[in-house]
Every structure is written in C-alpha cells, then in structure tokens.
Amino acid sequence: MVPVLGWPPDEDRVEAIFDRLSRIMPDPKTELNFTSPYTLVVAVALSAQATDVSVNKATDRLFAVADTPAKMLALGEEGLVPYIASIGLYRNKAKNVIALSRILLERHGGEVPLNRADLQALPGVGRKTASVVLNELGVEAAIAVDTHVFRVSHRLGLANAATPDKVEAQLFRVVPEAWLPKAHHWLILHGRYTCTARKPKCSACVISDLCPSRAGLAALGEAG
C-alpha cells in the first residue's frame, strides 16, 4: 500500500513532472479509434470496464456499418449486440448506445452536444465519459479520473483523496494551467505503460526521482 503523502505537493516538483512527461509524449491522444464526436462518445461509453484494445477490435467492425446515430438506430439493439459481445457488460451498453443515439436524433439533430450538461444527460455517459470526450475534442481541459489516473496521482503525491471526483478536484488545484489540456492523457498513459499497478517500471521512469513513493514501489516492480 502506498503511504499517505502530504498535500498539496511542491509546485516546482509538479511543474517538473509534467514538463518531463510532455517531452516523451509531446502529443498524447486517446488510444480509442474514432472518426467523429459521435463515434468517440460510443467508443468511450463502450470502454467502461474494458480495455481500449478490446473496444477497438469491436468498433472497427461496428463503425464500418454504423457510424452515425441514424445508422446505429437502424441497426437496433439486437443488431448491435453481435458487434460488441466480446466487451464486458455488452447487453447494458447496447441498450445505452441505442438510447443515446435516439436522443441525439430526437433532441440534437443527430449531432453530439459538446457541453457537459447535455453529454451527461445521455444514457451511459457519466462524468468520466463526458470528460474524456470534451478533453479529446479540445472543448474543455477536463481530467477523467480512471483507475490509472487515480493510482498515478496518489503515487506521485498529486492527490490523496479517496474518491475519483475528489481526486479530480485536487488535480485541478495543483496541475499548472499550461499542462491541464493534456494532463489526463499523460497520467493515464504513464499509468498504463510505466507506473503499472503490479509491476511499476521505476528504472525506466523519467520522473522516478520526483516520485515520493518510489522506495515502496521498487519492491513491486524492478528496483533501480
């Protein structure tokens, strides 16, 4: 268990963390495949409790036949299920995708509303999904706190709160404004490939000397 760290963190250390992450990931993006705001919303909604790789495998086939709300509605729930059956919770996700597609057609002219209130009103689109969409499309410098962001934020001492919403609030307080637009991507990708849950790659980490948890993490991964 990572020890509870003092908060807020030192401003210079936070600045250095994001400066270094920006150097190795100058243009970070979501790893979900999408071609429009609509396909992004669907892909993110499908990614809950699933890997981006598994979602991409499903949506590569799905979006070839249904990449608009009208086409998705024509496909219908039973027609959608075979495309996403390999993804966890696919039955409920199919219901949500069809329902949100109907709402987009009936209330928004078939377009995805790019504001938080209307996005979060869509079935299957919670705060995290809306944050990912708004951030990815450059509408809002949002930080979606998933398991990777939650873990990395705590390990780096950027946050110490117990819930994703509170961690999000803490991150907005400590991350310098210049880094906010891409902070979500840097944290999630760092957690996905370097600061992993079970075997963190501390010896390959460009910010290891800035990490107050490294001594404890070394026992989990590779020392160094």
mmCIF file of N, CA and C in Angstrom, residues 127-172:
data_model
loop_
_atom_site.group_PDB
_atom_site.id
_atom_site.type_symbol
_atom_site.label_atom_id
_atom_site.label_comp_id
_atom_site.label_asym_id
_atom_site.label_seq_id
_atom_site.Cartn_x
_atom_site.Cartn_y
_atom_site.Cartn_z
ATOM 1 N N ARG A 127 -19.913 11.383 -15.809
ATOM 2 C CA ARG A 127 -18.945 12.477 -15.756
ATOM 3 C C ARG A 127 -17.616 12.097 -16.397
ATOM 4 N N LYS A 128 -17.148 10.874 -16.149
ATOM 5 C CA LYS A 128 -15.855 10.466 -16.697
ATOM 6 C C LYS A 128 -15.885 10.403 -18.220
ATOM 7 N N THR A 129 -16.943 9.808 -18.766
ATOM 8 C CA THR A 129 -17.063 9.714 -20.220
ATOM 9 C C THR A 129 -17.149 11.098 -20.840
ATOM 10 N N ALA A 130 -17.953 11.970 -20.241
ATOM 11 C CA ALA A 130 -18.074 13.331 -20.762
ATOM 12 C C ALA A 130 -16.728 14.048 -20.713
ATOM 13 N N SER A 131 -15.972 13.848 -19.643
ATOM 14 C CA SER A 131 -14.660 14.483 -19.515
ATOM 15 C C SER A 131 -13.713 14.021 -20.617
ATOM 16 N N VAL A 132 -13.711 12.725 -20.892
ATOM 17 C CA VAL A 132 -12.846 12.194 -21.948
ATOM 18 C C VAL A 132 -13.202 12.821 -23.292
ATOM 19 N N VAL A 133 -14.485 12.866 -23.598
ATOM 20 C CA VAL A 133 -14.937 13.403 -24.882
ATOM 21 C C VAL A 133 -14.586 14.880 -25.012
ATOM 22 N N LEU A 134 -14.909 15.677 -23.998
ATOM 23 C CA LEU A 134 -14.658 17.113 -24.054
ATOM 24 C C LEU A 134 -13.171 17.425 -24.113
ATOM 25 N N ASN A 135 -12.374 16.649 -23.395
ATOM 26 C CA ASN A 135 -10.934 16.866 -23.402
ATOM 27 C C ASN A 135 -10.328 16.465 -24.739
ATOM 28 N N GLU A 136 -10.714 15.308 -25.247
ATOM 29 C CA GLU A 136 -10.156 14.801 -26.502
ATOM 30 C C GLU A 136 -10.474 15.727 -27.673
ATOM 31 N N LEU A 137 -11.659 16.332 -27.664
ATOM 32 C CA LEU A 137 -12.071 17.209 -28.758
ATOM 33 C C LEU A 137 -11.631 18.659 -28.552
ATOM 34 N N GLY A 138 -10.912 18.909 -27.477
ATOM 35 C CA GLY A 138 -10.384 20.245 -27.236
ATOM 36 C C GLY A 138 -11.418 21.255 -26.795
ATOM 37 N N VAL A 139 -12.547 20.767 -26.274
ATOM 38 C CA VAL A 139 -13.608 21.661 -25.828
ATOM 39 C C VAL A 139 -13.350 22.155 -24.411
ATOM 40 N N GLU A 140 -12.838 21.273 -23.581
ATOM 41 C CA GLU A 140 -12.644 21.580 -22.160
ATOM 42 C C GLU A 140 -11.417 20.835 -21.649
ATOM 43 N N ALA A 141 -10.608 21.501 -20.865
ATOM 44 C CA ALA A 141 -9.428 20.859 -20.277
ATOM 45 C C ALA A 141 -9.870 20.011 -19.098
ATOM 46 N N ALA A 142 -10.466 18.879 -19.406
ATOM 47 C CA ALA A 142 -11.028 18.014 -18.377
ATOM 48 C C ALA A 142 -10.046 16.909 -17.997
ATOM 49 N N ILE A 143 -10.194 16.399 -16.791
ATOM 50 C CA ILE A 143 -9.376 15.280 -16.324
ATOM 51 C C ILE A 143 -10.320 14.162 -15.888
ATOM 52 N N ALA A 144 -10.337 13.095 -16.651
ATOM 53 C CA ALA A 144 -11.167 11.947 -16.307
ATOM 54 C C ALA A 144 -10.353 11.019 -15.419
ATOM 55 N N VAL A 145 -10.798 10.813 -14.215
ATOM 56 C CA VAL A 145 -10.032 10.011 -13.255
ATOM 57 C C VAL A 145 -10.476 8.557 -13.318
ATOM 58 N N ASP A 146 -9.727 7.759 -14.080
ATOM 59 C CA ASP A 146 -9.961 6.318 -14.120
ATOM 60 C C ASP A 146 -8.993 5.653 -13.144
ATOM 61 N N THR A 147 -8.894 4.339 -13.206
ATOM 62 C CA THR A 147 -8.024 3.636 -12.255
ATOM 63 C C THR A 147 -6.555 4.025 -12.427
ATOM 64 N N HIS A 148 -6.123 4.257 -13.666
ATOM 65 C CA HIS A 148 -4.729 4.632 -13.906
ATOM 66 C C HIS A 148 -4.432 6.017 -13.334
ATOM 67 N N VAL A 149 -5.286 6.980 -13.652
ATOM 68 C CA VAL A 149 -5.075 8.348 -13.166
ATOM 69 C C VAL A 149 -5.147 8.393 -11.642
ATOM 70 N N PHE A 150 -6.086 7.657 -11.074
ATOM 71 C CA PHE A 150 -6.227 7.599 -9.620
ATOM 72 C C PHE A 150 -4.954 7.074 -8.973
ATOM 73 N N ARG A 151 -4.443 5.964 -9.516
ATOM 74 C CA ARG A 151 -3.242 5.332 -8.956
ATOM 75 C C ARG A 151 -2.012 6.226 -9.090
ATOM 76 N N VAL A 152 -1.784 6.742 -10.279
ATOM 77 C CA VAL A 152 -0.600 7.560 -10.532
ATOM 78 C C VAL A 152 -0.636 8.852 -9.727
ATOM 79 N N SER A 153 -1.800 9.459 -9.631
ATOM 80 C CA SER A 153 -1.934 10.706 -8.878
ATOM 81 C C SER A 153 -1.563 10.514 -7.414
ATOM 82 N N HIS A 154 -1.986 9.388 -6.848
ATOM 83 C CA HIS A 154 -1.646 9.103 -5.461
ATOM 84 C C HIS A 154 -0.153 8.793 -5.305
ATOM 85 N N ARG A 155 0.380 7.993 -6.202
ATOM 86 C CA ARG A 155 1.791 7.630 -6.090
ATOM 87 C C ARG A 155 2.701 8.841 -6.215
ATOM 88 N N LEU A 156 2.327 9.773 -7.083
ATOM 89 C CA LEU A 156 3.138 10.969 -7.286
ATOM 90 C C LEU A 156 2.858 12.053 -6.250
ATOM 91 N N GLY A 157 1.872 11.817 -5.402
ATOM 92 C CA GLY A 157 1.537 12.813 -4.394
ATOM 93 C C GLY A 157 0.801 14.011 -4.963
ATOM 94 N N LEU A 158 0.220 13.845 -6.152
ATOM 95 C CA LEU A 158 -0.563 14.924 -6.743
ATOM 96 C C LEU A 158 -1.942 15.001 -6.107
ATOM 97 N N ALA A 159 -2.349 13.909 -5.503
ATOM 98 C CA ALA A 159 -3.651 13.849 -4.840
ATOM 99 C C ALA A 159 -3.568 12.835 -3.708
ATOM 100 N N ASN A 160 -4.471 12.973 -2.740
ATOM 101 C CA ASN A 160 -4.542 11.982 -1.660
ATOM 102 C C ASN A 160 -5.984 11.698 -1.252
ATOM 103 N N ALA A 161 -6.937 12.157 -2.072
ATOM 104 C CA ALA A 161 -8.352 11.966 -1.766
ATOM 105 C C ALA A 161 -8.789 10.530 -2.046
ATOM 106 N N ALA A 162 -9.928 10.164 -1.469
ATOM 107 C CA ALA A 162 -10.368 8.770 -1.515
ATOM 108 C C ALA A 162 -11.322 8.449 -2.650
ATOM 109 N N THR A 163 -11.819 9.453 -3.368
ATOM 110 C CA THR A 163 -12.768 9.189 -4.447
ATOM 111 C C THR A 163 -12.290 9.848 -5.735
ATOM 112 N N PRO A 164 -12.688 9.311 -6.894
ATOM 113 C CA PRO A 164 -12.285 9.907 -8.173
ATOM 114 C C PRO A 164 -12.687 11.373 -8.308
ATOM 115 N N ASP A 165 -13.887 11.732 -7.891
ATOM 116 C CA ASP A 165 -14.325 13.119 -8.014
ATOM 117 C C ASP A 165 -13.449 14.059 -7.194
ATOM 118 N N LYS A 166 -13.085 13.620 -5.991
ATOM 119 C CA LYS A 166 -12.241 14.462 -5.139
ATOM 120 C C LYS A 166 -10.815 14.527 -5.673
ATOM 121 N N VAL A 167 -10.337 13.426 -6.251
ATOM 122 C CA VAL A 167 -9.006 13.441 -6.875
ATOM 123 C C VAL A 167 -9.010 14.407 -8.056
ATOM 124 N N GLU A 168 -10.069 14.379 -8.837
ATOM 125 C CA GLU A 168 -10.196 15.310 -9.964
ATOM 126 C C GLU A 168 -10.097 16.753 -9.481
ATOM 127 N N ALA A 169 -10.805 17.062 -8.415
ATOM 128 C CA ALA A 169 -10.773 18.421 -7.866
ATOM 129 C C ALA A 169 -9.372 18.798 -7.403
ATOM 130 N N GLN A 170 -8.676 17.841 -6.779
ATOM 131 C CA GLN A 170 -7.316 18.121 -6.316
ATOM 132 C C GLN A 170 -6.372 18.350 -7.496
ATOM 133 N N LEU A 171 -6.521 17.550 -8.540
ATOM 134 C CA LEU A 171 -5.661 17.705 -9.710
ATOM 135 C C LEU A 171 -5.848 19.082 -10.350
ATOM 136 N N PHE A 172 -7.084 19.546 -10.403
ATOM 137 C CA PHE A 172 -7.329 20.866 -10.973
ATOM 138 C C PHE A 172 -6.707 21.966 -10.127
#
